[in-house]
Amino acid sequence: MSARRVRIGIDTGGTFTDVVAVDEETGEVATTKTPSTPGDPADGFLAGVRKVLGQLDLDGSAVAAVSHGTTVATNQLLEGKLDRIGFITTEGYGSVLEIARQSVPDGYGNSYFWVKPPRIVPADLVRTVRGRLDVTGAEVRPFDRDDAVAAARFFRDAGITTIGVCFLHSYANDAHERAMLDVLHVEHPGAVVSISSQVLREYREYERSVTTLVDAAVKPKVGAYVTNIRRRLDEIAPGVPFYVMKSNGGVLSAAEVVHQPITTMLSGPAAGALGAALIAGTAGFDRVLTCDGGGTSTDVTVVIDGEPTLTTEGSVGDYPSKIPMIDVVTVGAGGGSIAWLSPEGTLKVGPKSAGADPGPICYDNGGEQPTVTDAHVVLGRIPPHLLGGEIPLSVDAARAGLERLGGELGLTVEALATGILEISAWNQANALRQVTVARGLDVRDFTLTTFGGSGSLLACRLMDVLGLPRTLVPPNPGNVSAFGLLTVDVRNDYVQTMVARHADVSPATLATAFADLEGQAEVALDGEGFPRSEQRMQRTADLRYVGQAFEVRVPVGDGELDDAAIDAVATAFHAAHHQLYGYDFATDPRQAVEWVNLRVSGIGPIRRPEIVELAPSGRDARRGTRPVFFDEWVEAPLFWRPDLSPGDEVSGPAIVEEFGSTVPVHPGFTATVDRFGNLLLTKETAR
């Protein structure tokens, strides 16, 4: 029996399941991919585990831990496949979901044309209960048990088995919600219930209500999925620690995730951003734009000083979710994005995707609509196969499909394919602008890091469109998200609303509130197996100027919270506000600062894999030539990336290929291999 121990990261995407195994002693990395299985994602997951173990000639006893990024919850929301949900709230607040917010999304110049999205719970499935707390959590009217019993019996008799509970001001006192939960356990024991004080202990009733209902809605499916994976993983590696990626940049044991399913939103993109941040930081870049291109979509994030930006203002589909999540913007611009004609006769690309089944036309698996991948393969930008030859691609089928669409537009195959790629590139560029220019950041100050199976195919074009100085393409870019799963710590977030003007904030009150949050975090990390000596606590607070509707999050230093420490937080808020909005009121005593939310992140550190330097291969990386279309057909040299050595340069036009991805180096660009094996793309005129 081998004494080697490996940790495995698995990221399930819409088209492929990516797998990375890291040897705990040597740091050796093994990577592979296997097709995703949308019917039962667990099949692709287990196939990936077996495949990478076979690649290393190991069995399940060598597995030290498995970390997983899943899109089960995200896809359920994006596709709107939600079961009927019941909603219980405070008497007088039954219309909170209809009232929602007055803000209109960008792109609707006149709010007359905007229609509110369908509410997550129809009005006939809302029940209210008498009882009232004030903003401090003090009881104004007692909880009415008769109303609670009537609500529970109503949902039981109606066959509603998923219920969300959100009472007014329960962030300050959860007594009424816990009483409601007790009633539901007695009257409707088969129901799956989420209460807001356990999901999001933060004010703003609409967002808290929707976040709680989303948690309840995805709980059955996420719970069944994670439990199924756990059971089947035990067939390979009995009892192995199994973690699931959270959207906040941490992982959590599978046993806990079933109780907090909403925290897995955007877990795959979060892992990719963290993996890319570590790789780019090791290479010497601390201001990074990550661009994760998959088969269905492209996810982009901003990394500053090695840390992806976090937000609590995110949403998934039509539903706002105020849980902490890495700030990801997603566009339907992946390899499987379908090219189609609008009713006006213009060419569009995405967001609909051919997915893994039937896939693009070139898969020769029944797909009939041209995709971005079909355009790449017809132009010679990718080889006539994927995964090193495991999946052959039919160039002829792709060309025939493009000819049909081109005939409707009066375009040649080359012109149509180039147009498809150009639209896809601008879709990605607009997403990158959303996370930079729209937030006051100069996109030209950043290094683009592209990864995912299709993420690097348009890198040169993105540099042209955005004026980026360079692009970093990591080794095995298709597996960066899976690698990222092995770089993250166990992390739990806790929040408590405490609205008070800065001048009135008491150090003792603040210290007590933070101590309570830290206590909750410690208990959770105890359950995850981390001794107190290893646990780390990270304190932050949300502040605003009195009268503002939104807050700015700033760090709260470790140590004693005295008047000087509290003033330091306010000073940090002024600086952060100026950086975000271009002004502050630090010297204006008329404009008071207000504290809103206190936050604690409990972190259990996990050993990160080391990024090792690339040894010279001593081999010739050239692999012949292939006709490739870059404005015109050229005979472009092909390079096999695993045979490149540090310091090697590849001048465009050229194609750099490896097992899971391809990098087209356009004319006028150069790709240089750094000491870690990253490809650095730069424009020759800028060198």
GROMACS .gro file of N, CA and C in nm, residues 113-252:
model
  420
  113PHE      N    1  -4.048   5.076  -1.863
  113PHE     CA    2  -4.031   4.955  -1.943
  113PHE      C    3  -3.982   4.836  -1.861
  114TRP      N    4  -3.947   4.862  -1.734
  114TRP     CA    5  -3.894   4.753  -1.652
  114TRP      C    6  -4.006   4.685  -1.576
  115VAL      N    7  -4.007   4.554  -1.578
  115VAL     CA    8  -4.106   4.476  -1.506
  115VAL      C    9  -4.035   4.401  -1.394
  116LYS      N   10  -4.087   4.412  -1.273
  116LYS     CA   11  -4.026   4.341  -1.162
  116LYS      C   12  -4.025   4.191  -1.190
  117PRO      N   13  -3.918   4.121  -1.150
  117PRO     CA   14  -3.914   3.976  -1.172
  117PRO      C   15  -4.020   3.907  -1.088
  118PRO      N   16  -4.060   3.786  -1.127
  118PRO     CA   17  -4.160   3.713  -1.048
  118PRO      C   18  -4.111   3.695  -0.905
  119ARG      N   19  -4.202   3.710  -0.810
  119ARG     CA   20  -4.165   3.693  -0.670
  119ARG      C   21  -4.138   3.546  -0.642
  120ILE      N   22  -4.052   3.519  -0.547
  120ILE     CA   23  -4.009   3.382  -0.520
  120ILE      C   24  -4.120   3.300  -0.452
  121VAL      N   25  -4.215   3.370  -0.384
  121VAL     CA   26  -4.329   3.303  -0.321
  121VAL      C   27  -4.456   3.375  -0.363
  122PRO      N   28  -4.554   3.304  -0.420
  122PRO     CA   29  -4.679   3.371  -0.457
  122PRO      C   30  -4.756   3.416  -0.333
  123ALA      N   31  -4.842   3.515  -0.351
  123ALA     CA   32  -4.911   3.576  -0.237
  123ALA      C   33  -4.996   3.477  -0.159
  124ASP      N   34  -5.049   3.374  -0.226
  124ASP     CA   35  -5.136   3.280  -0.156
  124ASP      C   36  -5.058   3.183  -0.066
  125LEU      N   37  -4.925   3.187  -0.073
  125LEU     CA   38  -4.844   3.100   0.013
  125LEU      C   39  -4.767   3.182   0.117
  126VAL      N   40  -4.821   3.300   0.150
  126VAL     CA   41  -4.764   3.382   0.257
  126VAL      C   42  -4.860   3.379   0.376
  127ARG      N   43  -4.806   3.353   0.493
  127ARG     CA   44  -4.885   3.358   0.616
  127ARG      C   45  -4.816   3.450   0.715
  128THR      N   46  -4.895   3.527   0.790
  128THR     CA   47  -4.837   3.619   0.888
  128THR      C   48  -4.876   3.575   1.029
  129VAL      N   49  -4.788   3.613   1.122
  129VAL     CA   50  -4.807   3.576   1.263
  129VAL      C   51  -4.797   3.702   1.347
  130ARG      N   52  -4.890   3.720   1.442
  130ARG     CA   53  -4.884   3.835   1.531
  130ARG      C   54  -4.769   3.820   1.630
  131GLY      N   55  -4.718   3.935   1.672
  131GLY     CA   56  -4.601   3.940   1.759
  131GLY      C   57  -4.506   4.042   1.699
  132ARG      N   58  -4.438   4.118   1.784
  132ARG     CA   59  -4.357   4.227   1.730
  132ARG      C   60  -4.240   4.258   1.822
  133LEU      N   61  -4.123   4.277   1.761
  133LEU     CA   62  -4.004   4.323   1.831
  133LEU      C   63  -3.969   4.461   1.779
  134ASP      N   64  -3.901   4.541   1.862
  134ASP     CA   65  -3.855   4.670   1.811
  134ASP      C   66  -3.712   4.656   1.759
  135VAL      N   67  -3.653   4.766   1.715
  135VAL     CA   68  -3.524   4.762   1.650
  135VAL      C   69  -3.413   4.714   1.743
  136THR      N   70  -3.435   4.724   1.873
  136THR     CA   71  -3.334   4.678   1.969
  136THR      C   72  -3.353   4.531   2.005
  137GLY      N   73  -3.462   4.471   1.959
  137GLY     CA   74  -3.492   4.333   1.994
  137GLY      C   75  -3.585   4.319   2.111
  138ALA      N   76  -3.628   4.431   2.171
  138ALA     CA   77  -3.723   4.427   2.283
  138ALA      C   78  -3.862   4.390   2.231
  139GLU      N   79  -3.936   4.311   2.309
  139GLU     CA   80  -4.067   4.264   2.265
  139GLU      C   81  -4.172   4.373   2.285
  140VAL      N   82  -4.240   4.409   2.175
  140VAL     CA   83  -4.348   4.507   2.178
  140VAL      C   84  -4.482   4.436   2.194
  141ARG      N   85  -4.500   4.324   2.119
  141ARG     CA   86  -4.620   4.239   2.130
  141ARG      C   87  -4.574   4.095   2.137
  142PRO      N   88  -4.634   4.014   2.221
  142PRO     CA   89  -4.588   3.876   2.237
  142PRO      C   90  -4.616   3.791   2.112
  143PHE      N   91  -4.536   3.689   2.095
  143PHE     CA   92  -4.554   3.593   1.986
  143PHE      C   93  -4.687   3.521   2.003
  144ASP      N   94  -4.768   3.515   1.895
  144ASP     CA   95  -4.900   3.454   1.901
  144ASP      C   96  -4.891   3.308   1.854
  145ARG      N   97  -4.893   3.217   1.949
  145ARG     CA   98  -4.875   3.075   1.916
  145ARG      C   99  -4.992   3.021   1.833
  146ASP      N  100  -5.112   3.072   1.856
  146ASP     CA  101  -5.228   3.024   1.778
  146ASP      C  102  -5.210   3.056   1.630
  147ASP      N  103  -5.163   3.178   1.599
  147ASP     CA  104  -5.134   3.214   1.459
  147ASP      C  105  -5.028   3.121   1.401
  148ALA      N  106  -4.925   3.092   1.481
  148ALA     CA  107  -4.815   3.008   1.435
  148ALA      C  108  -4.864   2.867   1.403
  149VAL      N  109  -4.947   2.812   1.490
  149VAL     CA  110  -5.001   2.677   1.467
  149VAL      C  111  -5.088   2.676   1.342
  150ALA      N  112  -5.169   2.781   1.324
  150ALA     CA  113  -5.255   2.788   1.205
  150ALA      C  114  -5.171   2.794   1.078
  151ALA      N  115  -5.062   2.871   1.079
  151ALA     CA  116  -4.974   2.880   0.961
  151ALA      C  117  -4.910   2.746   0.931
  152ALA      N  118  -4.859   2.678   1.035
  152ALA     CA  119  -4.794   2.549   1.015
  152ALA      C  120  -4.892   2.447   0.958
  153ARG      N  121  -5.014   2.445   1.011
  153ARG     CA  122  -5.114   2.348   0.962
  153ARG      C  123  -5.158   2.381   0.819
  154PHE      N  124  -5.164   2.510   0.787
  154PHE     CA  125  -5.199   2.549   0.650
  154PHE      C  126  -5.100   2.490   0.551
  155PHE      N  127  -4.970   2.507   0.577
  155PHE     CA  128  -4.869   2.455   0.485
  155PHE      C  129  -4.866   2.302   0.484
  156ARG      N  130  -4.889   2.242   0.599
  156ARG     CA  131  -4.894   2.094   0.604
  156ARG      C  132  -5.009   2.043   0.518
  157ASP      N  133  -5.127   2.103   0.533
  157ASP     CA  134  -5.244   2.057   0.457
  157ASP      C  135  -5.231   2.087   0.309
  158ALA      N  136  -5.156   2.195   0.273
  158ALA     CA  137  -5.138   2.231   0.132
  158ALA      C  138  -5.026   2.152   0.066
  159GLY      N  139  -4.956   2.071   0.144
  159GLY     CA  140  -4.847   1.991   0.089
  159GLY      C  141  -4.721   2.072   0.061
  160ILE      N  142  -4.707   2.188   0.127
  160ILE     CA  143  -4.587   2.271   0.109
  160ILE      C  144  -4.483   2.225   0.212
  161THR      N  145  -4.371   2.170   0.163
  161THR     CA  146  -4.272   2.112   0.253
  161THR      C  147  -4.144   2.195   0.265
  162THR      N  148  -4.140   2.310   0.198
  162THR     CA  149  -4.024   2.399   0.209
  162THR      C  150  -4.073   2.536   0.255
  163ILE      N  151  -4.021   2.586   0.367
  163ILE     CA  152  -4.075   2.707   0.429
  163ILE      C  153  -3.960   2.797   0.474
  164GLY      N  154  -3.977   2.928   0.451
  164GLY     CA  155  -3.885   3.028   0.502
  164GLY      C  156  -3.955   3.116   0.604
  165VAL      N  157  -3.885   3.150   0.712
  165VAL     CA  158  -3.942   3.232   0.819
  165VAL      C  159  -3.856   3.357   0.837
  166CYS      N  160  -3.919   3.475   0.830
  166CYS     CA  161  -3.846   3.600   0.851
  166CYS      C  162  -3.936   3.698   0.927
  167PHE      N  163  -3.908   3.717   1.055
  167PHE     CA  164  -3.984   3.810   1.137
  167PHE      C  165  -3.909   3.942   1.150
  168LEU      N  166  -3.984   4.048   1.168
  168LEU     CA  167  -3.928   4.182   1.179
  168LEU      C  168  -3.830   4.191   1.297
  169HIS      N  169  -3.711   4.245   1.268
  169HIS     CA  170  -3.607   4.271   1.368
  169HIS      C  171  -3.556   4.144   1.438
  170SER      N  172  -3.569   4.029   1.373
  170SER     CA  173  -3.518   3.906   1.434
  170SER      C  174  -3.366   3.900   1.434
  171TYR      N  175  -3.301   3.993   1.358
  171TYR     CA  176  -3.155   4.001   1.366
  171TYR      C  177  -3.109   4.047   1.504
  172ALA      N  178  -3.197   4.122   1.573
  172ALA     CA  179  -3.163   4.172   1.707
  172ALA      C  180  -3.204   4.073   1.816
  173ASN      N  181  -3.307   3.992   1.789
  173ASN     CA  182  -3.356   3.894   1.888
  173ASN      C  183  -3.426   3.783   1.810
  174ASP      N  184  -3.375   3.661   1.824
  174ASP     CA  185  -3.431   3.551   1.743
  174ASP      C  186  -3.537   3.470   1.818
  175ALA      N  187  -3.586   3.520   1.934
  175ALA     CA  188  -3.677   3.441   2.017
  175ALA      C  189  -3.805   3.403   1.942
  176HIS      N  190  -3.864   3.497   1.869
  176HIS     CA  191  -3.990   3.467   1.799
  176HIS      C  192  -3.967   3.368   1.686
  177GLU      N  193  -3.857   3.381   1.614
  177GLU     CA  194  -3.831   3.285   1.505
  177GLU      C  195  -3.804   3.145   1.560
  178ARG      N  196  -3.734   3.136   1.671
  178ARG     CA  197  -3.710   3.004   1.730
  178ARG      C  198  -3.841   2.944   1.780
  179ALA      N  199  -3.931   3.027   1.830
  179ALA     CA  200  -4.062   2.977   1.873
  179ALA      C  201  -4.141   2.924   1.753
  180MET      N  202  -4.132   2.996   1.640
  180MET     CA  203  -4.199   2.951   1.518
  180MET      C  204  -4.141   2.818   1.470
  181LEU      N  205  -4.009   2.806   1.478
  181LEU     CA  206  -3.944   2.682   1.436
  181LEU      C  207  -3.990   2.565   1.523
  182ASP      N  208  -4.005   2.589   1.653
  182ASP     CA  209  -4.053   2.483   1.743
  182ASP      C  210  -4.194   2.438   1.703
  183VAL      N  211  -4.280   2.535   1.670
  183VAL     CA  212  -4.417   2.502   1.628
  183VAL      C  213  -4.415   2.418   1.500
  184LEU      N  214  -4.332   2.458   1.404
  184LEU     CA  215  -4.323   2.383   1.277
  184LEU      C  216  -4.272   2.241   1.301
  185HIS      N  217  -4.177   2.223   1.391
  185HIS     CA  218  -4.126   2.089   1.420
  185HIS      C  219  -4.237   2.000   1.475
  186VAL      N  220  -4.329   2.059   1.552
  186VAL     CA  221  -4.438   1.981   1.611
  186VAL      C  222  -4.551   1.958   1.511
  187GLU      N  223  -4.595   2.064   1.442
  187GLU     CA  224  -4.713   2.057   1.356
  187GLU      C  225  -4.683   2.008   1.215
  188HIS      N  226  -4.561   2.029   1.169
  188HIS     CA  227  -4.527   1.994   1.029
  188HIS      C  228  -4.384   1.938   1.027
  189PRO      N  229  -4.364   1.824   1.092
  189PRO     CA  230  -4.227   1.773   1.112
  189PRO      C  231  -4.154   1.737   0.983
  190GLY      N  232  -4.226   1.717   0.874
  190GLY     CA  233  -4.160   1.682   0.748
  190GLY      C  234  -4.109   1.801   0.669
  191ALA      N  235  -4.131   1.923   0.718
  191ALA     CA  236  -4.095   2.042   0.641
  191ALA      C  237  -3.946   2.073   0.652
  192VAL      N  238  -3.892   2.126   0.543
  192VAL     CA  239  -3.757   2.182   0.541
  192VAL      C  240  -3.772   2.331   0.570
  193VAL      N  241  -3.708   2.380   0.676
  193VAL     CA  242  -3.731   2.518   0.721
  193VAL      C  243  -3.600   2.594   0.731
  194SER      N  244  -3.601   2.720   0.686
  194SER     CA  245  -3.490   2.813   0.709
  194SER      C  246  -3.546   2.933   0.783
  195ILE      N  247  -3.475   2.977   0.889
  195ILE     CA  248  -3.516   3.097   0.962
  195ILE      C  249  -3.408   3.203   0.942
  196SER      N  250  -3.451   3.328   0.928
  196SER     CA  251  -3.359   3.434   0.886
  196SER      C  252  -3.248   3.459   0.988
  197SER      N  253  -3.275   3.439   1.117
  197SER     CA  254  -3.173   3.466   1.218
  197SER      C  255  -3.058   3.366   1.211
  198GLN      N  256  -3.079   3.253   1.143
  198GLN     CA  257  -2.970   3.157   1.122
  198GLN      C  258  -2.905   3.174   0.986
  199VAL      N  259  -2.977   3.234   0.892
  199VAL     CA  260  -2.924   3.251   0.755
  199VAL      C  261  -2.851   3.384   0.742
  200LEU      N  262  -2.912   3.494   0.790
  200LEU     CA  263  -2.855   3.628   0.771
  200LEU      C  264  -2.901   3.718   0.884
  201ARG      N  265  -2.816   3.735   0.984
  201ARG     CA  266  -2.855   3.815   1.100
  201ARG      C  267  -2.821   3.961   1.073
  202GLU      N  268  -2.895   4.018   0.980
  202GLU     CA  269  -2.864   4.152   0.932
  202GLU      C  270  -2.995   4.222   0.895
  203TYR      N  271  -2.998   4.354   0.913
  203TYR     CA  272  -3.123   4.426   0.887
  203TYR      C  273  -3.147   4.442   0.737
  204ARG      N  274  -3.254   4.504   0.699
  204ARG     CA  275  -3.313   4.516   0.565
  204ARG      C  276  -3.400   4.392   0.539
  205GLU      N  277  -3.531   4.413   0.562
  205GLU     CA  278  -3.623   4.299   0.565
  205GLU      C  279  -3.638   4.230   0.430
  206TYR      N  280  -3.639   4.308   0.322
  206TYR     CA  281  -3.660   4.246   0.190
  206TYR      C  282  -3.545   4.152   0.156
  207GLU      N  283  -3.422   4.203   0.165
  207GLU     CA  284  -3.307   4.119   0.129
  207GLU      C  285  -3.295   3.999   0.224
  208ARG      N  286  -3.324   4.022   0.351
  208ARG     CA  287  -3.315   3.911   0.448
  208ARG      C  288  -3.422   3.806   0.419
  209SER      N  289  -3.541   3.852   0.381
  209SER     CA  290  -3.648   3.758   0.348
  209SER      C  291  -3.612   3.674   0.226
  210VAL      N  292  -3.566   3.740   0.119
  210VAL     CA  293  -3.534   3.667  -0.004
  210VAL      C  294  -3.416   3.573   0.018
  211THR      N  295  -3.314   3.619   0.090
  211THR     CA  296  -3.199   3.534   0.116
  211THR      C  297  -3.242   3.409   0.194
  212THR      N  298  -3.330   3.426   0.290
  212THR     CA  299  -3.379   3.312   0.369
  212THR      C  300  -3.460   3.217   0.282
  213LEU      N  301  -3.545   3.272   0.195
  213LEU     CA  302  -3.626   3.188   0.108
  213LEU      C  303  -3.541   3.114   0.005
  214VAL      N  304  -3.437   3.179  -0.045
  214VAL     CA  305  -3.346   3.111  -0.138
  214VAL      C  306  -3.276   2.996  -0.067
  215ASP      N  307  -3.232   3.021   0.056
  215ASP     CA  308  -3.168   2.914   0.133
  215ASP      C  309  -3.261   2.794   0.147
  216ALA      N  310  -3.388   2.823   0.182
  216ALA     CA  311  -3.485   2.714   0.196
  216ALA      C  312  -3.509   2.644   0.063
  217ALA      N  313  -3.515   2.721  -0.046
  217ALA     CA  314  -3.548   2.664  -0.176
  217ALA      C  315  -3.442   2.566  -0.225
  218VAL      N  316  -3.315   2.598  -0.200
  218VAL     CA  317  -3.208   2.512  -0.253
  218VAL      C  318  -3.167   2.403  -0.154
  219LYS      N  319  -3.217   2.410  -0.032
  219LYS     CA  320  -3.173   2.315   0.072
  219LYS      C  321  -3.201   2.169   0.035
  220PRO      N  322  -3.321   2.134  -0.014
  220PRO     CA  323  -3.344   1.992  -0.046
  220PRO      C  324  -3.249   1.938  -0.153
  221LYS      N  325  -3.230   2.015  -0.261
  221LYS     CA  326  -3.148   1.965  -0.372
  221LYS      C  327  -3.000   1.961  -0.334
  222VAL      N  328  -2.951   2.068  -0.271
  222VAL     CA  329  -2.810   2.069  -0.230
  222VAL      C  330  -2.785   1.960  -0.126
  223GLY      N  331  -2.877   1.946  -0.032
  223GLY     CA  332  -2.861   1.842   0.070
  223GLY      C  333  -2.855   1.703   0.010
  224ALA      N  334  -2.946   1.675  -0.084
  224ALA     CA  335  -2.947   1.543  -0.149
  224ALA      C  336  -2.820   1.520  -0.230
  225TYR      N  337  -2.775   1.626  -0.300
  225TYR     CA  338  -2.655   1.614  -0.383
  225TYR      C  339  -2.531   1.586  -0.299
  226VAL      N  340  -2.511   1.666  -0.194
  226VAL     CA  341  -2.392   1.651  -0.110
  226VAL      C  342  -2.395   1.517  -0.036
  227THR      N  343  -2.512   1.477   0.012
  227THR     CA  344  -2.524   1.348   0.082
  227THR      C  345  -2.493   1.232  -0.012
  228ASN      N  346  -2.540   1.242  -0.137
  228ASN     CA  347  -2.514   1.139  -0.237
  228ASN      C  348  -2.364   1.129  -0.268
  229ILE      N  349  -2.299   1.245  -0.285
  229ILE     CA  350  -2.154   1.246  -0.311
  229ILE      C  351  -2.080   1.183  -0.192
  230ARG      N  352  -2.118   1.223  -0.070
  230ARG     CA  353  -2.053   1.169   0.049
  230ARG      C  354  -2.064   1.016   0.053
  231ARG      N  355  -2.185   0.965   0.024
  231ARG     CA  356  -2.207   0.820   0.029
  231ARG      C  357  -2.123   0.748  -0.076
  232ARG      N  358  -2.121   0.803  -0.197
  232ARG     CA  359  -2.048   0.737  -0.305
  232ARG      C  360  -1.897   0.755  -0.291
  233LEU      N  361  -1.854   0.867  -0.231
  233LEU     CA  362  -1.712   0.888  -0.207
  233LEU      C  363  -1.660   0.785  -0.106
  234ASP      N  364  -1.746   0.747  -0.013
  234ASP     CA  365  -1.706   0.647   0.086
  234ASP      C  366  -1.677   0.511   0.021
  235GLU      N  367  -1.731   0.486  -0.098
  235GLU     CA  368  -1.701   0.361  -0.168
  235GLU      C  369  -1.556   0.358  -0.216
  236ILE      N  370  -1.499   0.478  -0.239
  236ILE     CA  371  -1.361   0.487  -0.288
  236ILE      C  372  -1.264   0.513  -0.173
  237ALA      N  373  -1.297   0.610  -0.087
  237ALA     CA  374  -1.210   0.651   0.024
  237ALA      C  375  -1.296   0.669   0.149
  238PRO      N  376  -1.326   0.562   0.220
  238PRO     CA  377  -1.417   0.570   0.335
  238PRO      C  378  -1.372   0.671   0.439
  239GLY      N  379  -1.466   0.761   0.476
  239GLY     CA  380  -1.442   0.855   0.584
  239GLY      C  381  -1.349   0.971   0.552
  240VAL      N  382  -1.307   0.986   0.426
  240VAL     CA  383  -1.214   1.093   0.391
  240VAL      C  384  -1.280   1.230   0.415
  241PRO      N  385  -1.208   1.328   0.470
  241PRO     CA  386  -1.267   1.462   0.486
  241PRO      C  387  -1.314   1.518   0.352
  242PHE      N  388  -1.437   1.567   0.349
  242PHE     CA  389  -1.499   1.616   0.225
  242PHE      C  390  -1.548   1.758   0.249
  243TYR      N  391  -1.488   1.855   0.175
  243TYR     CA  392  -1.522   1.996   0.190
  243TYR      C  393  -1.592   2.048   0.065
  244VAL      N  394  -1.678   2.147   0.085
  244VAL     CA  395  -1.747   2.211  -0.027
  244VAL      C  396  -1.712   2.360  -0.025
  245MET      N  397  -1.682   2.415  -0.143
  245MET     CA  398  -1.644   2.555  -0.156
  245MET      C  399  -1.763   2.646  -0.130
  246LYS      N  400  -1.737   2.756  -0.057
  246LYS     CA  401  -1.840   2.857  -0.032
  246LYS      C  402  -1.810   2.981  -0.116
  247SER      N  403  -1.911   3.063  -0.133
  247SER     CA  404  -1.894   3.182  -0.217
  247SER      C  405  -1.812   3.290  -0.149
  248ASN      N  406  -1.782   3.274  -0.019
  248ASN     CA  407  -1.707   3.377   0.054
  248ASN      C  408  -1.556   3.355   0.045
  249GLY      N  409  -1.513   3.253  -0.030
  249GLY     CA  410  -1.369   3.229  -0.042
  249GLY      C  411  -1.317   3.128   0.058
  250GLY      N  412  -1.405   3.055   0.126
  250GLY     CA  413  -1.364   2.950   0.219
  250GLY      C  414  -1.432   2.820   0.184
  251VAL      N  415  -1.396   2.714   0.258
  251VAL     CA  416  -1.464   2.586   0.240
  251VAL      C  417  -1.531   2.548   0.371
  252LEU      N  418  -1.621   2.452   0.363
  252LEU     CA  419  -1.693   2.405   0.480
  252LEU      C  420  -1.715   2.255   0.463
   0.00000   0.00000   0.00000
